[in-house]
């Protein structure tokens, strides 16, 4: 065999820097001690499952024992099930027992006492994992799933090849810039991205602003967290939230110590008359209320702005999927030039591009920008520059506009089919709520209809759907289902509705 073949077969020695308490070289207890130390390291997780143990020929260097002694110890570990031997490849930590004793229940209980009890609350963990279904069977049965969960984005339809090309172009530009913890275009975010955001929201949402009005964030969730940090005085600030509403948003304000007040929704949006007199922050989704899907009327929008001015309150406008409008004339965002001093506009690229980008933004009043920027610096200084540059280029070259136009047509077809099927096949149990924007529709249960049991049963058929119960902060006043159509193809919609109908019949 030539030298090339030898190099190809030679394995790379593992990094093995586990501290072992071994006996001095030549000790009669060397074998027993080495076995005890390696076994303990495996059981407590210091040696992870699948980790390769040093070759026996290197045992003198690693363990100070002979090759025969190391081989004897490895064989014993294999016999006990703590390690596996792979012919010609070496000895590895077993997948079955690694870390088996690492839980240390007593230590874990003691450690939990040091954690902030807020993050141990079941409602908080449920709210921050609201896309997940703990009752989902594992493993899932074979077959095409129908995923009706809201806020899901169909990444299969995103032009990744175009985004890859734009990203490569932007990365070449970054090669000429010095590395720094500070964003090259300022702590509010990449300047070119902020200019691109101005163009995008002016066209799609009629929001007029300047680059200095925009703070780039790691998705909408970080935007909520920053706003909570900047606007909430713990145990003093009252925050009004739509009920039902978006659970992760309210967690950000609860974690900051706000007093949360749920406010009901009707056909025109948030009911202004139910707002508490001492409210300081009002959170709304006026274009496409989450999860009911209603659009706040022009009359109600003006009343909300007037209320905020009179009470010295501010409004947080979450415009999470406002790019997708299907019927009627477009309504402007709450954040107009006349309301720029009281409205914080939150946008995201998670719904119109990819959720994996984790990129969003706040259009903020000038009086709040320095505080929000300081809070952002405290968290992560700035969002990843390569991603910001790539998205800026993607928007500037017109790719986002083309993608939104394409997705609007696809979502329109899915929405239309879903509405037809709900009205035709599920009319006995559900009444859809009129909705003209976004990526989901909601349907209210008719009197006496119980939906939790059927929704749970659907998981066994690989149909995932949310009931309204998970979205209420106060007492649940409505029963219904939320149908997201972000990731379901037309055949999957038909299949999912058919399975749902059978579950409701049973």
Short mmCIF file of C-alpha atoms in Angstrom, two decimals:
data_model
loop_
_atom_site.label_atom_id
_atom_site.label_comp_id
_atom_site.label_asym_id
_atom_site.label_seq_id
_atom_site.Cartn_x
_atom_site.Cartn_y
_atom_site.Cartn_z
CA UNK A 1 0.00 0.00 0.00
CA UNK A 2 1.40 3.43 -0.94
CA UNK A 3 1.76 6.46 1.28
CA UNK A 4 -1.49 7.96 -0.03
CA UNK A 5 -3.44 4.91 1.10
CA UNK A 6 -1.81 5.03 4.53
CA UNK A 7 -2.75 8.68 4.95
CA UNK A 8 -6.32 7.93 3.95
CA UNK A 9 -6.72 5.18 6.56
CA UNK A 10 -4.95 6.99 9.40
CA UNK A 11 -7.58 8.20 11.88
CA UNK A 12 -7.34 11.56 13.61
CA UNK A 13 -6.63 11.11 17.30
CA UNK A 14 -9.37 12.56 19.51
CA UNK A 15 -8.85 15.49 21.83
CA UNK A 16 -8.91 13.86 25.25
CA UNK A 17 -8.58 16.43 28.02
CA UNK A 18 -10.72 14.78 30.69
CA UNK A 19 -9.11 15.09 34.11
CA UNK A 20 -8.70 11.62 35.63
CA UNK A 21 -7.42 10.91 39.14
CA UNK A 22 -5.00 8.10 38.27
CA UNK A 23 -2.41 6.24 40.32
CA UNK A 24 1.29 6.85 39.68
CA UNK A 25 2.87 5.01 36.75
CA UNK A 26 3.65 1.37 37.67
CA UNK A 27 1.13 1.18 40.51
CA UNK A 28 -0.60 -2.16 41.07
CA UNK A 29 -3.92 -0.28 41.33
CA UNK A 30 -3.52 1.32 37.86
CA UNK A 31 -6.00 -0.96 36.08
CA UNK A 32 -8.72 -0.72 38.74
CA UNK A 33 -8.30 3.06 39.08
CA UNK A 34 -8.38 3.69 35.32
CA UNK A 35 -11.55 1.63 34.98
CA UNK A 36 -13.20 3.46 37.88
CA UNK A 37 -12.29 6.90 36.51
CA UNK A 38 -13.36 6.20 32.93
CA UNK A 39 -16.61 4.61 34.06
CA UNK A 40 -17.40 7.62 36.28
CA UNK A 41 -16.61 10.05 33.44
CA UNK A 42 -19.02 8.18 31.16
CA UNK A 43 -21.82 8.01 33.71
CA UNK A 44 -21.68 11.67 34.70
CA UNK A 45 -21.54 12.84 31.10
CA UNK A 46 -17.98 14.19 30.99
CA UNK A 47 -17.37 11.61 28.28
CA UNK A 48 -20.28 12.12 25.90
CA UNK A 49 -22.10 9.40 24.01
CA UNK A 50 -20.17 8.52 20.87
CA UNK A 51 -16.88 9.99 22.12
CA UNK A 52 -13.83 8.06 20.98
CA UNK A 53 -11.44 6.78 23.64
CA UNK A 54 -7.68 7.13 23.01
CA UNK A 55 -6.08 4.27 21.08
CA UNK A 56 -4.50 1.65 23.35
CA UNK A 57 -1.15 2.24 21.68
CA UNK A 58 -1.25 5.76 23.11
CA UNK A 59 -2.23 4.57 26.59
CA UNK A 60 1.14 5.42 28.09
CA UNK A 61 0.85 9.04 26.99
CA UNK A 62 -2.78 9.46 28.02
CA UNK A 63 -3.09 7.24 31.10
CA UNK A 64 0.43 6.25 32.13
CA UNK A 65 -0.39 2.53 31.75
CA UNK A 66 0.69 -0.19 29.35
CA UNK A 67 -1.22 -1.02 26.18
CA UNK A 68 -2.32 -4.34 27.65
CA UNK A 69 -3.69 -2.64 30.77
CA UNK A 70 -5.68 -0.15 28.67
CA UNK A 71 -7.01 -2.95 26.46
CA UNK A 72 -8.13 -4.85 29.58
CA UNK A 73 -9.94 -1.77 30.93
CA UNK A 74 -11.64 -1.07 27.57
CA UNK A 75 -12.79 -4.68 27.33
CA UNK A 76 -14.33 -4.44 30.78
CA UNK A 77 -16.16 -1.22 29.83
CA UNK A 78 -17.50 -2.93 26.72
CA UNK A 79 -18.67 -5.92 28.75
CA UNK A 80 -20.50 -3.60 31.15
CA UNK A 81 -22.18 -1.82 28.24
CA UNK A 82 -20.44 1.51 28.86
CA UNK A 83 -18.42 1.35 25.63
CA UNK A 84 -18.54 -0.27 22.20
CA UNK A 85 -15.68 -1.58 20.11
CA UNK A 86 -15.74 -0.94 16.37
CA UNK A 87 -13.47 -3.16 14.31
CA UNK A 88 -10.64 -1.14 12.83
CA UNK A 89 -12.02 2.13 14.21
CA UNK A 90 -11.43 2.00 17.97
CA UNK A 91 -13.46 2.10 21.16
CA UNK A 92 -16.31 4.55 21.70
CA UNK A 93 -18.57 5.59 24.58
CA UNK A 94 -21.87 3.73 24.36
CA UNK A 95 -24.98 5.66 23.35
CA UNK A 96 -27.03 3.71 25.88
CA UNK A 97 -25.37 4.57 29.18
CA UNK A 98 -23.58 7.88 28.64
CA UNK A 99 -24.89 10.46 31.03
CA UNK A 100 -27.27 7.95 32.64
CA UNK A 101 -26.34 9.14 36.08
CA UNK A 102 -25.73 12.75 35.18
CA UNK A 103 -29.18 13.97 36.13
CA UNK A 104 -28.30 14.11 39.82
CA UNK A 105 -31.89 14.68 41.02
CA UNK A 106 -30.90 16.12 44.37
CA UNK A 107 -28.46 18.61 42.83
CA UNK A 108 -31.02 19.53 40.19
CA UNK A 109 -33.65 20.28 42.81
CA UNK A 110 -31.20 22.43 44.73
CA UNK A 111 -30.19 24.26 41.55
CA UNK A 112 -33.80 24.98 40.62
CA UNK A 113 -34.11 27.04 43.80
CA UNK A 114 -31.65 29.52 42.31
CA UNK A 115 -33.72 30.07 39.16
CA UNK A 116 -36.10 32.96 38.68
CA UNK A 117 -39.49 31.37 39.50
CA UNK A 118 -41.12 33.33 36.66
CA UNK A 119 -39.43 31.09 34.09
CA UNK A 120 -40.55 27.95 35.93
CA UNK A 121 -44.24 28.78 35.53
CA UNK A 122 -46.14 26.34 33.33
CA UNK A 123 -48.04 29.13 31.54
CA UNK A 124 -44.79 30.84 30.61
CA UNK A 125 -43.11 27.74 29.22
CA UNK A 126 -46.30 26.87 27.33
CA UNK A 127 -46.56 30.37 25.85
CA UNK A 128 -42.97 30.37 24.65
CA UNK A 129 -43.39 26.95 23.06
CA UNK A 130 -46.85 27.49 21.62
CA UNK A 131 -45.93 26.05 18.20
CA UNK A 132 -45.10 22.74 19.81
CA UNK A 133 -47.62 20.04 20.67
CA UNK A 134 -46.52 18.08 23.72
CA UNK A 135 -49.08 15.41 22.94
CA UNK A 136 -47.64 14.74 19.48
CA UNK A 137 -47.12 11.00 19.09
CA UNK A 138 -43.58 9.75 18.70
CA UNK A 139 -42.62 8.35 16.34
CA UNK A 140 -45.12 9.88 13.92
CA UNK A 141 -47.02 7.56 11.64
CA UNK A 142 -46.10 7.44 7.97
CA UNK A 143 -48.10 9.66 5.65
CA UNK A 144 -48.35 13.26 4.50
CA UNK A 145 -49.02 15.55 7.46
CA UNK A 146 -51.43 18.48 7.42
CA UNK A 147 -49.95 21.25 9.55
CA UNK A 148 -52.55 23.94 10.24
CA UNK A 149 -50.53 25.65 12.97
CA UNK A 150 -50.45 29.45 12.47
CA UNK A 151 -47.29 31.53 11.97
CA UNK A 152 -45.60 28.76 9.98
CA UNK A 153 -43.73 29.75 6.81
CA UNK A 154 -43.29 27.58 3.72
CA UNK A 155 -39.50 27.64 3.29
CA UNK A 156 -39.80 25.33 0.25
CA UNK A 157 -41.09 28.26 -1.80
CA UNK A 158 -38.41 30.78 -0.82
CA UNK A 159 -35.86 31.53 -3.60
CA UNK A 160 -32.84 30.26 -1.69
CA UNK A 161 -30.68 30.23 -4.82
CA UNK A 162 -31.29 33.95 -5.29
CA UNK A 163 -30.71 34.69 -1.62
CA UNK A 164 -27.50 32.64 -1.72
CA UNK A 165 -26.22 34.69 -4.66
CA UNK A 166 -27.12 37.99 -3.00
CA UNK A 167 -25.50 36.84 0.25
CA UNK A 168 -22.26 35.90 -1.51
CA UNK A 169 -22.16 39.31 -3.16
CA UNK A 170 -22.66 41.09 0.15
CA UNK A 171 -20.04 38.92 1.89
CA UNK A 172 -17.46 39.92 -0.70
CA UNK A 173 -18.15 43.52 0.24
CA UNK A 174 -17.57 42.75 3.92
CA UNK A 175 -14.06 41.44 3.17
CA UNK A 176 -12.84 45.01 2.83
CA UNK A 177 -14.20 46.11 6.20
CA UNK A 178 -12.40 45.68 9.55
CA UNK A 179 -13.91 43.31 12.09
CA UNK A 180 -15.58 44.99 15.06
CA UNK A 181 -18.05 44.26 17.84
CA UNK A 182 -19.84 47.40 16.72
CA UNK A 183 -22.08 47.30 13.68
CA UNK A 184 -20.33 48.90 10.68
CA UNK A 185 -23.39 51.09 10.08
CA UNK A 186 -24.26 51.95 13.68
CA UNK A 187 -25.94 50.19 16.57
CA UNK A 188 -29.44 50.73 15.16
CA UNK A 189 -28.59 48.26 12.40
CA UNK A 190 -27.12 48.11 8.92
CA UNK A 191 -27.82 51.46 7.24
CA UNK A 192 -28.54 49.87 3.86
CA UNK A 193 -31.00 47.48 5.49
CA UNK A 194 -32.78 50.32 7.23
CA UNK A 195 -33.04 52.19 3.92
CA UNK A 196 -34.44 49.03 2.31
CA UNK A 197 -36.96 48.64 5.14
CA UNK A 198 -38.16 52.21 4.51
CA UNK A 199 -38.87 51.33 0.88
CA UNK A 200 -40.54 48.03 1.75
CA UNK A 201 -42.97 49.27 4.40
CA UNK A 202 -43.78 52.40 2.40
CA UNK A 203 -44.95 50.26 -0.53
CA UNK A 204 -46.69 47.49 1.41
CA UNK A 205 -47.96 49.27 4.53
CA UNK A 206 -47.88 53.03 3.76
CA UNK A 207 -45.52 53.65 6.68
CA UNK A 208 -43.37 56.75 6.14
CA UNK A 209 -40.21 57.09 8.23
CA UNK A 210 -36.47 57.80 8.09
CA UNK A 211 -33.49 55.51 8.66
CA UNK A 212 -32.90 57.04 12.10
CA UNK A 213 -36.42 55.93 13.12
CA UNK A 214 -35.59 52.22 12.64
CA UNK A 215 -33.92 49.76 15.00
CA UNK A 216 -33.09 46.34 13.53
CA UNK A 217 -33.85 43.43 15.89
CA UNK A 218 -33.45 39.66 16.06
CA UNK A 219 -37.02 39.02 14.98
CA UNK A 220 -40.24 40.43 16.38
CA UNK A 221 -39.73 38.62 19.69
CA UNK A 222 -36.60 40.61 20.49
CA UNK A 223 -38.51 43.74 19.51
CA UNK A 224 -41.14 42.94 22.15
CA UNK A 225 -38.44 42.23 24.71
CA UNK A 226 -36.66 45.52 24.00
CA UNK A 227 -39.91 47.48 24.20
CA UNK A 228 -40.77 45.81 27.49
CA UNK A 229 -37.35 46.67 28.91
CA UNK A 230 -37.63 50.28 27.77
CA UNK A 231 -41.28 51.00 28.61
CA UNK A 232 -42.01 48.97 31.76
CA UNK A 233 -41.30 49.95 35.34
CA UNK A 234 -41.65 46.70 37.33
CA UNK A 235 -44.90 46.39 39.32
CA UNK A 236 -46.06 49.84 38.18
CA UNK A 237 -46.65 49.85 34.43
CA UNK A 238 -50.01 48.58 33.18
CA UNK A 239 -49.96 46.90 29.77
CA UNK A 240 -53.16 46.14 27.86
CA UNK A 241 -53.14 43.13 25.55
CA UNK A 242 -55.65 41.73 23.07
CA UNK A 243 -57.45 38.69 24.44
CA UNK A 244 -57.16 36.24 22.84
CA UNK A 245 -53.72 37.30 21.68
CA UNK A 246 -50.15 36.31 20.88
CA UNK A 247 -48.70 34.48 23.93
CA UNK A 248 -44.95 35.18 23.40
CA UNK A 249 -45.62 38.93 23.29
CA UNK A 250 -47.28 38.97 26.68
CA UNK A 251 -44.48 36.88 28.21
CA UNK A 252 -41.96 39.60 27.33
CA UNK A 253 -43.98 42.20 29.24
CA UNK A 254 -44.75 39.88 32.14
CA UNK A 255 -41.04 39.08 32.50
CA UNK A 256 -40.31 42.81 32.69
CA UNK A 257 -42.69 43.09 35.65
CA UNK A 258 -45.68 44.71 33.94
CA UNK A 259 -49.25 44.42 35.18
CA UNK A 260 -51.07 42.68 32.33
CA UNK A 261 -54.70 43.48 31.54
CA UNK A 262 -56.57 41.40 28.92
CA UNK A 263 -58.92 43.36 26.63
CA UNK A 264 -61.57 41.69 24.50
CA UNK A 265 -61.86 41.76 20.71
CA UNK A 266 -64.97 42.27 18.61
CA UNK A 267 -65.60 42.54 14.86
CA UNK A 268 -63.87 45.94 14.76
CA UNK A 269 -60.81 44.94 16.79
CA UNK A 270 -59.73 45.92 20.29
CA UNK A 271 -62.65 47.27 22.38
CA UNK A 272 -61.40 50.72 23.44
CA UNK A 273 -64.02 51.08 26.18
CA UNK A 274 -62.49 48.16 28.06
CA UNK A 275 -59.02 49.71 28.32
CA UNK A 276 -58.06 50.47 31.94
CA UNK A 277 -57.72 54.14 32.85
CA UNK A 278 -54.14 53.71 34.11
CA UNK A 279 -52.85 51.89 31.02
CA UNK A 280 -49.39 52.93 29.78
CA UNK A 281 -48.79 50.47 26.93
CA UNK A 282 -51.40 49.07 24.50
CA UNK A 283 -50.39 46.12 22.32
CA UNK A 284 -52.41 45.45 19.17
CA UNK A 285 -52.34 43.58 15.86
CA UNK A 286 -54.67 45.89 13.92
CA UNK A 287 -54.21 44.65 10.35
CA UNK A 288 -54.81 40.96 11.07
CA UNK A 289 -55.61 40.31 14.71
CA UNK A 290 -53.84 37.30 16.11
CA UNK A 291 -55.46 34.80 16.34
CA UNK A 292 -59.03 35.83 15.41
CA UNK A 293 -57.99 37.49 12.15
CA UNK A 294 -60.28 40.56 12.29
CA UNK A 295 -59.07 43.91 10.94
CA UNK A 296 -59.39 46.96 13.17
CA UNK A 297 -61.80 49.46 11.63
CA UNK A 298 -60.74 53.01 10.72
CA UNK A 299 -63.13 54.37 13.35
CA UNK A 300 -61.62 52.16 16.05
CA UNK A 301 -58.06 53.02 14.97
CA UNK A 302 -58.63 56.72 15.37
CA UNK A 303 -60.35 56.17 18.72
CA UNK A 304 -57.34 54.14 19.92
CA UNK A 305 -54.86 56.86 18.93
CA UNK A 306 -57.01 59.54 20.57
CA UNK A 307 -57.26 57.44 23.74
CA UNK A 308 -53.48 57.00 23.88
CA UNK A 309 -52.87 60.72 23.51
CA UNK A 310 -55.39 61.62 26.20
CA UNK A 311 -53.98 59.12 28.72
CA UNK A 312 -50.29 59.57 27.91
CA UNK A 313 -50.06 55.96 26.75
CA UNK A 314 -48.17 54.42 23.83
CA UNK A 315 -49.28 51.83 21.27
CA UNK A 316 -47.26 48.85 20.06
CA UNK A 317 -48.43 47.82 16.59
CA UNK A 318 -47.44 44.27 15.66
CA UNK A 319 -47.76 44.05 11.86
CA UNK A 320 -46.57 40.46 11.56
CA UNK A 321 -48.12 39.45 8.20
CA UNK A 322 -49.60 42.66 6.83
CA UNK A 323 -47.96 42.16 3.41
CA UNK A 324 -50.56 39.53 2.52
CA UNK A 325 -53.88 41.20 1.64
CA UNK A 326 -56.51 39.41 -0.46
CA UNK A 327 -59.68 41.49 -0.57
CA UNK A 328 -60.85 45.06 -0.17
CA UNK A 329 -58.87 48.30 -0.13
CA UNK A 330 -55.64 48.35 1.89
CA UNK A 331 -55.86 50.01 5.27
CA UNK A 332 -52.85 52.06 6.39
CA UNK A 333 -50.88 51.02 9.43
CA UNK A 334 -51.57 52.73 12.75
CA UNK A 335 -48.10 54.23 12.53
CA UNK A 336 -48.84 57.21 10.28
CA UNK A 337 -46.91 60.48 10.27
CA UNK A 338 -49.60 61.99 12.51
CA UNK A 339 -49.28 59.16 15.07
CA UNK A 340 -45.49 58.73 14.93
CA UNK A 341 -45.03 60.07 18.46
CA UNK A 342 -47.26 57.45 20.15
CA UNK A 343 -46.97 54.31 17.98
CA UNK A 344 -44.13 51.77 17.98
CA UNK A 345 -44.40 49.78 14.75
CA UNK A 346 -42.96 46.23 14.87
CA UNK A 347 -42.28 44.38 11.63
CA UNK A 348 -40.58 41.11 10.80
CA UNK A 349 -39.05 39.27 7.85
CA UNK A 350 -40.01 35.93 9.39
CA UNK A 351 -43.36 35.77 7.57
CA UNK A 352 -42.54 37.40 4.23
CA UNK A 353 -39.13 35.70 3.87
CA UNK A 354 -37.87 33.00 6.23
CA UNK A 355 -38.46 32.49 9.96
CA UNK A 356 -34.90 31.15 10.23
CA UNK A 357 -33.50 34.62 9.44
CA UNK A 358 -34.53 35.90 12.90
CA UNK A 359 -34.65 39.48 11.66
CA UNK A 360 -37.19 42.18 12.46
CA UNK A 361 -37.34 45.88 13.21
CA UNK A 362 -38.97 48.62 15.28
CA UNK A 363 -40.05 51.96 13.86
CA UNK A 364 -39.92 54.03 17.03
CA UNK A 365 -40.66 57.61 18.10
CA UNK A 366 -37.50 59.73 18.19
CA UNK A 367 -37.80 60.23 21.95
CA UNK A 368 -37.37 56.49 22.59
CA UNK A 369 -34.66 55.49 20.12
CA UNK A 370 -31.59 56.10 22.30
CA UNK A 371 -33.08 54.01 25.12
CA UNK A 372 -34.05 51.17 22.79
CA UNK A 373 -30.57 51.22 21.24
CA UNK A 374 -28.95 51.00 24.67
CA UNK A 375 -31.18 48.04 25.56
CA UNK A 376 -30.29 46.37 22.26
CA UNK A 377 -26.57 46.90 22.95
CA UNK A 378 -27.00 45.27 26.34
CA UNK A 379 -28.40 42.13 24.69
CA UNK A 380 -26.23 41.53 21.62
CA UNK A 381 -24.84 44.86 20.29
CA UNK A 382 -26.32 44.23 16.85
CA UNK A 383 -27.82 41.52 14.66
CA UNK A 384 -25.38 39.49 12.51
CA UNK A 385 -23.97 41.83 9.87
CA UNK A 386 -23.84 39.24 7.04
CA UNK A 387 -27.57 38.49 7.43
CA UNK A 388 -28.45 42.18 7.57
CA UNK A 389 -26.41 42.89 4.44
CA UNK A 390 -27.93 39.94 2.58
CA UNK A 391 -31.51 40.97 3.39
CA UNK A 392 -30.72 44.57 2.43
CA UNK A 393 -29.46 43.40 -0.95
CA UNK A 394 -32.42 41.04 -1.38
CA UNK A 395 -34.87 43.92 -0.87
CA UNK A 396 -32.90 46.50 -2.87
CA UNK A 397 -32.72 44.24 -5.94
CA UNK A 398 -36.50 43.75 -5.90
CA UNK A 399 -36.48 40.07 -4.91
CA UNK A 400 -38.65 40.55 -1.80
CA UNK A 401 -41.36 42.32 -3.78
CA UNK A 402 -41.42 39.49 -6.32
CA UNK A 403 -41.47 36.84 -3.58
CA UNK A 404 -44.32 38.54 -1.68
CA UNK A 405 -46.32 38.81 -4.90
CA UNK A 406 -45.81 35.10 -5.60
CA UNK A 407 -46.65 34.04 -2.06
CA UNK A 408 -49.73 36.26 -2.02
CA UNK A 409 -51.13 34.31 -4.97
CA UNK A 410 -50.27 30.94 -3.38
CA UNK A 411 -51.74 31.90 -0.01
CA UNK A 412 -54.85 33.27 -1.72
CA UNK A 413 -55.51 29.85 -3.28
CA UNK A 414 -54.94 28.04 0.01
CA UNK A 415 -57.11 30.50 1.90
CA UNK A 416 -59.95 30.25 -0.62
CA UNK A 417 -59.96 26.45 -0.57
CA UNK A 418 -59.83 26.37 3.21
CA UNK A 419 -62.77 28.77 3.54
CA UNK A 420 -64.81 26.77 1.04
CA UNK A 421 -64.12 23.49 2.84
CA UNK A 422 -64.85 24.90 6.32
CA UNK A 423 -68.14 26.35 5.09
CA UNK A 424 -69.09 23.20 3.17
CA UNK A 425 -67.73 20.31 5.25
CA UNK A 426 -67.54 21.78 8.76
CA UNK A 427 -70.52 24.13 8.81
CA UNK A 428 -72.29 21.96 11.38
CA UNK A 429 -69.60 22.73 13.95
CA UNK A 430 -67.70 25.88 12.89
CA UNK A 431 -68.34 29.42 11.63
CA UNK A 432 -65.31 31.12 9.98
CA UNK A 433 -64.48 34.69 11.01
CA UNK A 434 -64.21 37.14 8.07
CA UNK A 435 -60.53 37.90 7.42
CA UNK A 436 -58.82 39.66 4.52
CA UNK A 437 -55.14 39.60 5.52
CA UNK A 438 -52.46 37.21 6.64
CA UNK A 439 -51.62 33.53 6.73
CA UNK A 440 -54.41 32.04 8.85
CA UNK A 441 -58.13 32.11 9.45
CA UNK A 442 -60.07 31.38 12.63
CA UNK A 443 -63.42 29.65 12.99
CA UNK A 444 -65.64 29.84 16.07
CA UNK A 445 -67.36 26.76 17.41
CA UNK A 446 -71.14 26.71 17.34
CA UNK A 447 -72.93 26.56 20.71
CA UNK A 448 -72.25 23.31 22.54
CA UNK A 449 -69.34 22.22 20.32
CA UNK A 450 -66.30 20.84 22.15
CA UNK A 451 -63.02 21.10 20.21
CA UNK A 452 -60.17 20.17 22.56
CA UNK A 453 -60.74 16.41 22.28
CA UNK A 454 -60.97 16.35 18.46
CA UNK A 455 -57.87 18.58 18.15
CA UNK A 456 -55.93 16.21 20.37
CA UNK A 457 -57.16 13.18 18.42
CA UNK A 458 -56.06 14.76 15.14
CA UNK A 459 -52.41 14.47 16.17
CA UNK A 460 -52.70 10.71 15.81
CA UNK A 461 -53.57 11.34 12.15
CA UNK A 462 -50.69 13.81 11.71
CA UNK A 463 -53.03 16.79 11.54
CA UNK A 464 -51.81 19.66 13.74
CA UNK A 465 -54.19 22.45 14.62
CA UNK A 466 -54.56 24.94 17.45
CA UNK A 467 -57.66 25.61 19.49
CA UNK A 468 -58.37 29.13 20.74
CA UNK A 469 -57.90 28.05 24.35
CA UNK A 470 -54.11 28.47 24.25
CA UNK A 471 -54.38 32.15 23.28
CA UNK A 472 -56.43 33.52 26.18
CA UNK A 473 -54.86 35.47 29.02
CA UNK A 474 -58.12 35.96 30.89
CA UNK A 475 -61.08 33.57 31.12
CA UNK A 476 -61.80 31.83 27.83
CA UNK A 477 -64.87 33.43 26.25
CA UNK A 478 -64.84 31.76 22.83
CA UNK A 479 -64.30 28.26 21.48
CA UNK A 480 -62.75 27.81 18.08
CA UNK A 481 -59.95 26.60 15.83
CA UNK A 482 -57.14 28.48 14.12
CA UNK A 483 -56.28 27.28 10.61
CA UNK A 484 -52.84 28.34 9.42
CA UNK A 485 -52.19 27.81 5.73
CA UNK A 486 -48.55 28.85 5.59
CA UNK A 487 -47.15 25.34 5.02
CA UNK A 488 -50.07 23.20 3.78
CA UNK A 489 -50.47 22.41 0.10
CA UNK A 490 -53.94 22.18 -1.42
CA UNK A 491 -54.15 18.34 -1.20
CA UNK A 492 -53.06 18.49 2.45
CA UNK A 493 -55.79 21.04 3.18
CA UNK A 494 -58.39 18.69 1.73
CA UNK A 495 -57.03 15.74 3.68
CA UNK A 496 -56.77 17.69 6.93
CA UNK A 497 -60.32 19.00 6.75
CA UNK A 498 -61.60 15.50 5.94
CA UNK A 499 -59.84 14.07 8.99
CA UNK A 500 -61.15 16.93 11.13
CA UNK A 501 -64.69 16.30 9.97
CA UNK A 502 -64.45 12.64 10.97
CA UNK A 503 -63.05 13.59 14.38
CA UNK A 504 -65.91 16.04 14.96
CA UNK A 505 -68.48 13.45 13.89
CA UNK A 506 -67.08 10.94 16.35
#
